Short mmCIF file of N, CA and C in Angstrom, two decimals:
data_model
loop_
_atom_site.label_atom_id
_atom_site.label_comp_id
_atom_site.label_asym_id
_atom_site.label_seq_id
_atom_site.Cartn_x
_atom_site.Cartn_y
_atom_site.Cartn_z
N THR A 1067 11.10 -110.78 121.77
CA THR A 1067 10.52 -110.91 120.43
C THR A 1067 9.75 -109.65 120.09
N LEU A 1068 9.34 -109.57 118.83
CA LEU A 1068 8.60 -108.40 118.36
C LEU A 1068 7.23 -108.29 119.02
N LYS A 1069 6.59 -109.45 119.27
CA LYS A 1069 5.28 -109.44 119.94
C LYS A 1069 5.40 -108.84 121.34
N THR A 1070 6.45 -109.22 122.05
CA THR A 1070 6.68 -108.69 123.39
C THR A 1070 6.90 -107.18 123.34
N PHE A 1071 7.67 -106.73 122.36
CA PHE A 1071 7.91 -105.29 122.21
C PHE A 1071 6.59 -104.55 122.00
N TYR A 1072 5.74 -105.06 121.10
CA TYR A 1072 4.44 -104.43 120.84
C TYR A 1072 3.57 -104.42 122.09
N LEU A 1073 3.60 -105.53 122.84
CA LEU A 1073 2.79 -105.65 124.04
C LEU A 1073 3.24 -104.67 125.12
N ILE A 1074 4.55 -104.60 125.35
CA ILE A 1074 5.10 -103.73 126.40
C ILE A 1074 4.97 -102.25 126.03
N SER A 1075 5.30 -101.93 124.79
CA SER A 1075 5.34 -100.52 124.40
C SER A 1075 3.97 -99.95 124.06
N GLY A 1076 3.00 -100.82 123.79
CA GLY A 1076 1.71 -100.32 123.35
C GLY A 1076 1.72 -99.90 121.90
N TYR A 1077 2.85 -100.08 121.24
CA TYR A 1077 3.02 -99.71 119.85
C TYR A 1077 2.29 -100.72 118.98
N LYS A 1078 1.51 -100.24 118.06
CA LYS A 1078 0.78 -101.14 117.17
C LYS A 1078 1.21 -100.88 115.75
N LYS A 1079 1.71 -101.92 115.12
CA LYS A 1079 2.21 -101.80 113.75
C LYS A 1079 1.11 -101.31 112.81
N LYS A 1080 -0.07 -101.84 112.96
CA LYS A 1080 -1.18 -101.47 112.10
C LYS A 1080 -1.47 -99.98 112.20
N ASN A 1081 -1.42 -99.44 113.42
CA ASN A 1081 -1.68 -98.02 113.60
C ASN A 1081 -0.65 -97.16 112.88
N MET A 1082 0.61 -97.59 112.90
CA MET A 1082 1.63 -96.82 112.20
C MET A 1082 1.36 -96.79 110.70
N ILE A 1083 1.03 -97.93 110.13
CA ILE A 1083 0.73 -98.00 108.70
C ILE A 1083 -0.49 -97.14 108.38
N GLU A 1084 -1.50 -97.21 109.21
CA GLU A 1084 -2.69 -96.38 109.01
C GLU A 1084 -2.34 -94.90 109.08
N ARG A 1085 -1.46 -94.54 110.02
CA ARG A 1085 -1.06 -93.13 110.15
C ARG A 1085 -0.31 -92.65 108.91
N VAL A 1086 0.54 -93.52 108.35
CA VAL A 1086 1.27 -93.15 107.14
C VAL A 1086 0.29 -92.89 106.00
N PHE A 1087 -0.67 -93.79 105.81
CA PHE A 1087 -1.64 -93.60 104.73
C PHE A 1087 -2.56 -92.40 105.00
N THR A 1088 -2.87 -92.15 106.26
CA THR A 1088 -3.67 -90.97 106.60
C THR A 1088 -2.92 -89.70 106.22
N GLU A 1089 -1.61 -89.66 106.51
CA GLU A 1089 -0.80 -88.50 106.14
C GLU A 1089 -0.71 -88.35 104.63
N ILE A 1090 -0.48 -89.45 103.93
CA ILE A 1090 -0.33 -89.40 102.47
C ILE A 1090 -1.61 -88.88 101.81
N LYS A 1091 -2.76 -89.25 102.35
CA LYS A 1091 -4.04 -88.81 101.77
C LYS A 1091 -4.25 -87.31 101.86
N LYS A 1092 -3.46 -86.63 102.66
CA LYS A 1092 -3.59 -85.18 102.80
C LYS A 1092 -2.95 -84.43 101.63
N TYR A 1093 -2.25 -85.15 100.75
CA TYR A 1093 -1.49 -84.51 99.69
C TYR A 1093 -1.86 -85.05 98.30
N PRO A 1094 -3.14 -84.97 97.91
CA PRO A 1094 -3.54 -85.56 96.62
C PRO A 1094 -2.93 -84.85 95.42
N LEU A 1095 -2.89 -83.54 95.44
CA LEU A 1095 -2.34 -82.79 94.31
C LEU A 1095 -0.83 -83.02 94.19
N SER A 1096 -0.15 -83.06 95.32
CA SER A 1096 1.29 -83.32 95.32
C SER A 1096 1.60 -84.70 94.75
N LEU A 1097 0.80 -85.70 95.11
CA LEU A 1097 1.00 -87.05 94.59
C LEU A 1097 0.78 -87.10 93.08
N PHE A 1098 -0.22 -86.36 92.61
CA PHE A 1098 -0.47 -86.30 91.16
C PHE A 1098 0.72 -85.67 90.45
N VAL A 1099 1.21 -84.54 90.96
CA VAL A 1099 2.35 -83.86 90.34
C VAL A 1099 3.59 -84.76 90.39
N LEU A 1100 3.78 -85.49 91.47
CA LEU A 1100 4.90 -86.41 91.57
C LEU A 1100 4.81 -87.50 90.50
N ALA A 1101 3.60 -88.02 90.28
CA ALA A 1101 3.42 -89.04 89.23
C ALA A 1101 3.74 -88.46 87.85
N VAL A 1102 3.35 -87.22 87.60
CA VAL A 1102 3.66 -86.56 86.32
C VAL A 1102 5.17 -86.39 86.18
N ILE A 1103 5.85 -85.99 87.25
CA ILE A 1103 7.31 -85.82 87.20
C ILE A 1103 7.99 -87.16 86.88
N ILE A 1104 7.53 -88.22 87.53
CA ILE A 1104 8.11 -89.54 87.26
C ILE A 1104 7.90 -89.92 85.79
N TYR A 1105 6.70 -89.70 85.29
CA TYR A 1105 6.42 -90.02 83.88
C TYR A 1105 7.33 -89.20 82.96
N LEU A 1106 7.37 -87.89 83.20
CA LEU A 1106 8.17 -87.02 82.33
C LEU A 1106 9.66 -87.33 82.42
N SER A 1107 10.09 -87.86 83.55
CA SER A 1107 11.50 -88.17 83.73
C SER A 1107 11.94 -89.41 82.96
N PHE A 1108 10.99 -90.28 82.62
CA PHE A 1108 11.38 -91.53 81.99
C PHE A 1108 10.81 -91.77 80.59
N PHE A 1109 9.93 -90.88 80.11
CA PHE A 1109 9.42 -91.09 78.76
C PHE A 1109 10.44 -90.56 77.75
N LYS A 1110 10.35 -91.07 76.54
CA LYS A 1110 11.29 -90.64 75.50
C LYS A 1110 10.72 -89.37 74.85
N PRO A 1111 11.38 -88.25 75.07
CA PRO A 1111 10.82 -86.99 74.57
C PRO A 1111 10.92 -86.90 73.04
N PRO A 1112 9.89 -86.31 72.43
CA PRO A 1112 9.95 -86.11 70.98
C PRO A 1112 10.90 -84.96 70.63
N THR A 1113 11.31 -84.91 69.40
CA THR A 1113 12.14 -83.80 68.92
C THR A 1113 11.22 -82.61 68.64
N THR A 1114 11.59 -81.46 69.16
CA THR A 1114 10.79 -80.24 68.97
C THR A 1114 11.72 -79.09 68.61
N PRO A 1115 11.16 -77.99 68.10
CA PRO A 1115 11.98 -76.81 67.81
C PRO A 1115 12.62 -76.21 69.06
N PHE A 1116 12.04 -76.52 70.24
CA PHE A 1116 12.58 -75.99 71.48
C PHE A 1116 13.90 -76.65 71.86
N ASP A 1117 14.24 -77.75 71.22
CA ASP A 1117 15.50 -78.44 71.52
C ASP A 1117 16.71 -77.54 71.26
N ARG A 1118 16.53 -76.55 70.39
CA ARG A 1118 17.64 -75.65 70.05
C ARG A 1118 17.87 -74.57 71.11
N VAL A 1119 16.89 -74.38 72.02
CA VAL A 1119 17.03 -73.37 73.07
C VAL A 1119 17.98 -73.92 74.13
N LYS A 1120 19.10 -73.23 74.29
CA LYS A 1120 20.13 -73.69 75.21
C LYS A 1120 19.66 -73.60 76.66
N ASN A 1121 19.84 -74.67 77.42
CA ASN A 1121 19.53 -74.76 78.84
C ASN A 1121 18.05 -74.61 79.19
N LEU A 1122 17.17 -74.79 78.22
CA LEU A 1122 15.74 -74.74 78.50
C LEU A 1122 15.36 -75.85 79.48
N ASP A 1123 16.01 -77.00 79.36
CA ASP A 1123 15.70 -78.11 80.26
C ASP A 1123 16.01 -77.77 81.71
N LYS A 1124 17.00 -76.92 81.93
CA LYS A 1124 17.34 -76.53 83.31
C LYS A 1124 16.20 -75.69 83.92
N ILE A 1125 15.63 -74.81 83.11
CA ILE A 1125 14.49 -74.00 83.57
C ILE A 1125 13.30 -74.91 83.87
N ILE A 1126 13.11 -75.91 83.01
CA ILE A 1126 12.01 -76.86 83.21
C ILE A 1126 12.22 -77.64 84.50
N HIS A 1127 13.44 -78.07 84.77
CA HIS A 1127 13.74 -78.78 86.02
C HIS A 1127 13.44 -77.89 87.23
N PHE A 1128 13.88 -76.65 87.18
CA PHE A 1128 13.63 -75.69 88.26
C PHE A 1128 12.13 -75.54 88.51
N VAL A 1129 11.37 -75.36 87.43
CA VAL A 1129 9.92 -75.14 87.55
C VAL A 1129 9.21 -76.41 88.03
N MET A 1130 9.59 -77.58 87.49
CA MET A 1130 8.94 -78.82 87.89
C MET A 1130 9.10 -79.09 89.38
N TYR A 1131 10.32 -79.06 89.87
CA TYR A 1131 10.55 -79.38 91.28
C TYR A 1131 10.15 -78.23 92.19
N GLY A 1132 10.31 -77.00 91.73
CA GLY A 1132 9.83 -75.86 92.51
C GLY A 1132 8.32 -75.89 92.64
N GLY A 1133 7.64 -76.17 91.54
CA GLY A 1133 6.18 -76.26 91.58
C GLY A 1133 5.70 -77.40 92.46
N PHE A 1134 6.35 -78.54 92.33
CA PHE A 1134 5.99 -79.70 93.15
C PHE A 1134 6.12 -79.37 94.63
N CYS A 1135 7.23 -78.78 95.01
CA CYS A 1135 7.45 -78.48 96.43
C CYS A 1135 6.57 -77.34 96.93
N ALA A 1136 6.26 -76.38 96.06
CA ALA A 1136 5.34 -75.31 96.46
C ALA A 1136 3.95 -75.90 96.75
N ILE A 1137 3.54 -76.87 95.96
CA ILE A 1137 2.25 -77.54 96.20
C ILE A 1137 2.31 -78.34 97.50
N LEU A 1138 3.43 -79.01 97.74
CA LEU A 1138 3.60 -79.74 99.00
C LEU A 1138 3.44 -78.81 100.20
N TRP A 1139 4.13 -77.67 100.15
CA TRP A 1139 4.03 -76.70 101.25
C TRP A 1139 2.61 -76.20 101.40
N PHE A 1140 1.94 -75.87 100.29
CA PHE A 1140 0.57 -75.37 100.33
C PHE A 1140 -0.36 -76.39 100.99
N GLU A 1141 -0.25 -77.65 100.57
CA GLU A 1141 -1.10 -78.68 101.15
C GLU A 1141 -0.75 -78.91 102.63
N TYR A 1142 0.51 -78.75 102.98
CA TYR A 1142 0.91 -78.86 104.38
C TYR A 1142 0.23 -77.76 105.20
N PHE A 1143 0.27 -76.53 104.71
CA PHE A 1143 -0.36 -75.42 105.43
C PHE A 1143 -1.87 -75.61 105.55
N LEU A 1144 -2.49 -76.21 104.54
CA LEU A 1144 -3.93 -76.44 104.58
C LEU A 1144 -4.33 -77.49 105.62
N THR A 1145 -3.45 -78.45 105.88
CA THR A 1145 -3.83 -79.59 106.70
C THR A 1145 -3.17 -79.65 108.07
N HIS A 1146 -2.27 -78.74 108.37
CA HIS A 1146 -1.59 -78.77 109.66
C HIS A 1146 -1.70 -77.40 110.32
N SER A 1147 -2.06 -77.42 111.60
CA SER A 1147 -2.23 -76.15 112.30
C SER A 1147 -0.91 -75.56 112.77
N LYS A 1148 0.10 -76.40 112.97
CA LYS A 1148 1.41 -75.92 113.40
C LYS A 1148 2.47 -76.41 112.43
N ILE A 1149 3.48 -75.59 112.25
CA ILE A 1149 4.60 -76.00 111.39
C ILE A 1149 5.60 -76.76 112.26
N ARG A 1150 5.83 -77.97 111.90
CA ARG A 1150 6.87 -78.78 112.55
C ARG A 1150 8.05 -78.76 111.59
N ILE A 1151 9.01 -77.92 111.90
CA ILE A 1151 10.10 -77.63 110.97
C ILE A 1151 10.86 -78.89 110.55
N ASN A 1152 11.09 -79.82 111.47
CA ASN A 1152 11.77 -81.06 111.10
C ASN A 1152 10.99 -81.84 110.05
N ARG A 1153 9.71 -82.00 110.29
CA ARG A 1153 8.85 -82.74 109.36
C ARG A 1153 8.81 -82.10 107.99
N VAL A 1154 8.58 -80.80 107.99
CA VAL A 1154 8.41 -80.12 106.71
C VAL A 1154 9.74 -80.01 105.96
N LEU A 1155 10.85 -79.86 106.67
CA LEU A 1155 12.14 -79.85 105.98
C LEU A 1155 12.42 -81.20 105.34
N TRP A 1156 12.14 -82.27 106.07
CA TRP A 1156 12.34 -83.60 105.48
C TRP A 1156 11.36 -83.84 104.33
N GLY A 1157 10.08 -83.54 104.57
CA GLY A 1157 9.05 -83.87 103.58
C GLY A 1157 8.99 -82.98 102.36
N ALA A 1158 9.40 -81.73 102.49
CA ALA A 1158 9.26 -80.80 101.37
C ALA A 1158 10.59 -80.23 100.88
N VAL A 1159 11.72 -80.65 101.47
CA VAL A 1159 13.02 -80.16 101.01
C VAL A 1159 13.99 -81.33 100.80
N ILE A 1160 14.32 -82.03 101.86
CA ILE A 1160 15.38 -83.04 101.78
C ILE A 1160 14.95 -84.25 100.94
N ILE A 1161 13.78 -84.82 101.24
CA ILE A 1161 13.34 -85.99 100.49
C ILE A 1161 13.13 -85.67 99.01
N PRO A 1162 12.48 -84.55 98.64
CA PRO A 1162 12.37 -84.24 97.21
C PRO A 1162 13.74 -84.05 96.53
N ALA A 1163 14.71 -83.47 97.24
CA ALA A 1163 16.04 -83.31 96.65
C ALA A 1163 16.71 -84.68 96.45
N LEU A 1164 16.60 -85.55 97.44
CA LEU A 1164 17.15 -86.90 97.29
C LEU A 1164 16.42 -87.66 96.19
N PHE A 1165 15.12 -87.49 96.11
CA PHE A 1165 14.32 -88.12 95.05
C PHE A 1165 14.79 -87.66 93.68
N SER A 1166 15.02 -86.35 93.53
CA SER A 1166 15.47 -85.83 92.23
C SER A 1166 16.84 -86.38 91.87
N GLY A 1167 17.71 -86.55 92.87
CA GLY A 1167 19.01 -87.17 92.63
C GLY A 1167 18.85 -88.62 92.20
N GLY A 1168 17.92 -89.32 92.84
CA GLY A 1168 17.65 -90.70 92.46
C GLY A 1168 17.12 -90.82 91.04
N ILE A 1169 16.28 -89.87 90.65
CA ILE A 1169 15.76 -89.86 89.27
C ILE A 1169 16.90 -89.63 88.28
N GLU A 1170 17.77 -88.69 88.58
CA GLU A 1170 18.91 -88.43 87.68
C GLU A 1170 19.81 -89.66 87.57
N PHE A 1171 20.04 -90.31 88.70
CA PHE A 1171 20.84 -91.53 88.71
C PHE A 1171 20.16 -92.62 87.87
N ALA A 1172 18.85 -92.80 88.07
CA ALA A 1172 18.10 -93.82 87.33
C ALA A 1172 18.09 -93.52 85.83
N GLN A 1173 17.99 -92.25 85.47
CA GLN A 1173 18.03 -91.90 84.04
C GLN A 1173 19.35 -92.31 83.42
N SER A 1174 20.42 -92.16 84.17
CA SER A 1174 21.75 -92.52 83.65
C SER A 1174 21.92 -94.01 83.45
N TYR A 1175 21.41 -94.79 84.42
CA TYR A 1175 21.72 -96.21 84.42
C TYR A 1175 20.57 -97.12 83.98
N LEU A 1176 19.34 -96.62 83.93
CA LEU A 1176 18.21 -97.47 83.58
C LEU A 1176 17.63 -97.19 82.20
N THR A 1177 18.06 -96.09 81.57
CA THR A 1177 17.56 -95.78 80.23
C THR A 1177 18.75 -95.57 79.30
N ASP A 1178 18.49 -95.81 78.03
CA ASP A 1178 19.54 -95.53 77.04
C ASP A 1178 19.21 -94.28 76.22
N TYR A 1179 18.06 -93.66 76.51
CA TYR A 1179 17.64 -92.47 75.77
C TYR A 1179 17.60 -91.22 76.65
N ARG A 1180 17.87 -91.36 77.95
CA ARG A 1180 17.94 -90.22 78.86
C ARG A 1180 19.26 -90.29 79.60
N GLY A 1181 19.73 -89.15 80.02
CA GLY A 1181 20.98 -89.11 80.78
C GLY A 1181 20.81 -88.25 82.01
N GLY A 1182 21.34 -88.70 83.11
CA GLY A 1182 21.31 -87.90 84.32
C GLY A 1182 22.45 -86.91 84.32
N GLU A 1183 22.18 -85.70 84.77
CA GLU A 1183 23.21 -84.67 84.79
C GLU A 1183 23.25 -84.01 86.16
N LEU A 1184 24.43 -83.68 86.59
CA LEU A 1184 24.60 -82.96 87.85
C LEU A 1184 23.90 -81.60 87.77
N ALA A 1185 23.98 -80.95 86.62
CA ALA A 1185 23.33 -79.64 86.46
C ALA A 1185 21.81 -79.75 86.64
N ASP A 1186 21.21 -80.84 86.17
CA ASP A 1186 19.77 -81.05 86.37
C ASP A 1186 19.47 -81.16 87.86
N PHE A 1187 20.28 -81.92 88.57
CA PHE A 1187 20.09 -82.08 90.01
C PHE A 1187 20.23 -80.74 90.72
N ILE A 1188 21.19 -79.93 90.31
CA ILE A 1188 21.39 -78.61 90.92
C ILE A 1188 20.17 -77.73 90.70
N PHE A 1189 19.63 -77.73 89.47
CA PHE A 1189 18.45 -76.90 89.20
C PHE A 1189 17.20 -77.44 89.88
N ASN A 1190 17.09 -78.77 90.02
CA ASN A 1190 16.00 -79.34 90.81
C ASN A 1190 16.08 -78.81 92.24
N SER A 1191 17.27 -78.86 92.81
CA SER A 1191 17.48 -78.43 94.20
C SER A 1191 17.24 -76.93 94.37
N LEU A 1192 17.64 -76.15 93.37
CA LEU A 1192 17.37 -74.70 93.43
C LEU A 1192 15.87 -74.42 93.39
N GLY A 1193 15.14 -75.17 92.58
CA GLY A 1193 13.68 -75.04 92.53
C GLY A 1193 13.06 -75.39 93.87
N ILE A 1194 13.55 -76.44 94.50
CA ILE A 1194 13.06 -76.86 95.81
C ILE A 1194 13.33 -75.79 96.86
N ALA A 1195 14.54 -75.23 96.86
CA ALA A 1195 14.91 -74.17 97.81
C ALA A 1195 14.06 -72.92 97.59
N PHE A 1196 13.87 -72.55 96.32
CA PHE A 1196 13.04 -71.38 96.02
C PHE A 1196 11.61 -71.59 96.52
N ALA A 1197 11.06 -72.80 96.29
CA ALA A 1197 9.70 -73.09 96.73
C ALA A 1197 9.58 -72.99 98.24
N ALA A 1198 10.61 -73.46 98.96
CA ALA A 1198 10.58 -73.39 100.43
C ALA A 1198 10.56 -71.94 100.89
N LEU A 1199 11.45 -71.12 100.35
CA LEU A 1199 11.50 -69.71 100.74
C LEU A 1199 10.22 -68.98 100.35
N PHE A 1200 9.73 -69.22 99.14
CA PHE A 1200 8.50 -68.59 98.67
C PHE A 1200 7.32 -68.99 99.56
N SER A 1201 7.27 -70.26 99.91
CA SER A 1201 6.16 -70.76 100.72
C SER A 1201 6.16 -70.17 102.13
N ILE A 1202 7.34 -70.06 102.70
CA ILE A 1202 7.45 -69.54 104.07
C ILE A 1202 7.18 -68.04 104.11
N TYR A 1203 7.74 -67.30 103.14
CA TYR A 1203 7.67 -65.84 103.20
C TYR A 1203 6.56 -65.21 102.37
N VAL A 1204 5.91 -65.97 101.49
CA VAL A 1204 4.84 -65.40 100.67
C VAL A 1204 3.53 -66.19 100.85
N THR A 1205 3.57 -67.49 100.60
CA THR A 1205 2.34 -68.29 100.63
C THR A 1205 1.72 -68.32 102.02
N ARG A 1206 2.51 -68.64 103.04
CA ARG A 1206 1.95 -68.74 104.39
C ARG A 1206 1.39 -67.41 104.89
N PRO A 1207 2.10 -66.29 104.74
CA PRO A 1207 1.50 -65.02 105.17
C PRO A 1207 0.22 -64.69 104.39
N PHE A 1208 0.20 -65.02 103.10
CA PHE A 1208 -1.02 -64.79 102.30
C PHE A 1208 -2.17 -65.63 102.84
N MET A 1209 -1.90 -66.91 103.10
CA MET A 1209 -2.94 -67.80 103.62
C MET A 1209 -3.40 -67.35 105.01
N LYS A 1210 -2.47 -66.83 105.80
CA LYS A 1210 -2.81 -66.34 107.14
C LYS A 1210 -3.70 -65.09 107.03
N LYS A 1211 -3.34 -64.20 106.12
CA LYS A 1211 -4.09 -62.97 105.94
C LYS A 1211 -5.54 -63.25 105.55
N TYR A 1212 -5.74 -64.23 104.69
CA TYR A 1212 -7.08 -64.55 104.21
C TYR A 1212 -7.70 -65.74 104.95
N ASN A 1213 -7.15 -66.07 106.11
CA ASN A 1213 -7.70 -67.08 107.00
C ASN A 1213 -7.85 -68.45 106.31
N LEU A 1214 -6.83 -68.85 105.57
CA LEU A 1214 -6.86 -70.12 104.85
C LEU A 1214 -6.03 -71.22 105.52
N LEU A 1215 -5.33 -70.87 106.59
CA LEU A 1215 -4.51 -71.87 107.28
C LEU A 1215 -5.40 -72.85 108.03
N SER A 1216 -4.87 -74.03 108.26
CA SER A 1216 -5.62 -75.07 108.95
C SER A 1216 -5.99 -74.63 110.36
N LYS A 1217 -7.21 -74.93 110.74
CA LYS A 1217 -7.66 -74.65 112.11
C LYS A 1217 -7.73 -75.93 112.92
N ARG A 1218 -7.61 -77.06 112.26
CA ARG A 1218 -7.78 -78.34 112.96
C ARG A 1218 -6.58 -78.64 113.84
N VAL A 1219 -6.80 -79.44 114.82
CA VAL A 1219 -5.75 -79.87 115.73
C VAL A 1219 -5.29 -81.24 115.26
N ASP A 1220 -4.01 -81.37 114.99
CA ASP A 1220 -3.45 -82.65 114.55
C ASP A 1220 -3.54 -83.68 115.66
N GLU A 1221 -3.53 -84.96 115.25
CA GLU A 1221 -3.46 -86.03 116.24
C GLU A 1221 -2.20 -85.87 117.08
N ASP A 1222 -1.11 -85.42 116.47
CA ASP A 1222 0.14 -85.23 117.19
C ASP A 1222 -0.02 -84.17 118.28
N ASN A 1223 -0.74 -83.10 117.97
CA ASN A 1223 -0.95 -82.05 118.96
C ASN A 1223 -1.75 -82.58 120.14
N LYS A 1224 -2.75 -83.45 119.87
CA LYS A 1224 -3.55 -84.04 120.93
C LYS A 1224 -2.68 -84.88 121.86
N LEU A 1225 -1.74 -85.59 121.25
CA LEU A 1225 -0.88 -86.46 122.05
C LEU A 1225 0.03 -85.66 122.96
N LYS A 1226 0.47 -84.48 122.52
CA LYS A 1226 1.41 -83.68 123.30
C LYS A 1226 0.72 -82.96 124.46
N SER A 1227 -0.59 -82.66 124.31
CA SER A 1227 -1.27 -81.89 125.37
C SER A 1227 -1.90 -82.76 126.43
#
C-alpha cells in the first residue's frame, strides 16, 4: 500500500508538496508575467491602428515569451548556486514552449474571438530560445561579474554532499 511505501522509503508526501511551493515562491516576477500572458492570451483585444501592421503580433509573441523566460532564468540565477541543466531546460525552455502550444490550442478551441496559429507557436518558441541563449551568454556572465549570482547552498546540494 501507499502507507507502506512512505514508511519504507522515508518519502513524505507533505514534504514534496512543501518543496514544490518553496520552489514556486522563488519566482514571484515570473509568476506575475505568466498571469499577464494568460490574461492577454484570452481577453478580447480592441481594434487599434496597429492592427494594420503586418505580423506585429508575431513580434509581440516573441517578446512576451522571450521576456517571460529571460525573467525565469534571471530568478533562477538569483536563487540557485549551481545550474542544473536538466531542471533549467525543463523549467525555462521545454515547459514554457509546451505551455505556449497549449495556449494556442486553447485559443482555437475555447474562444470564438481568438485563433491559435502555428506561426504564433513558432515565434513563442523562438523567443524562448533567444531568452535561453541570452541568459546563458549575457545575463549570467554579467551577474557573475557584478557578484549577483546566488551564494546560498540549495537543499539539493546539501543532500548530495
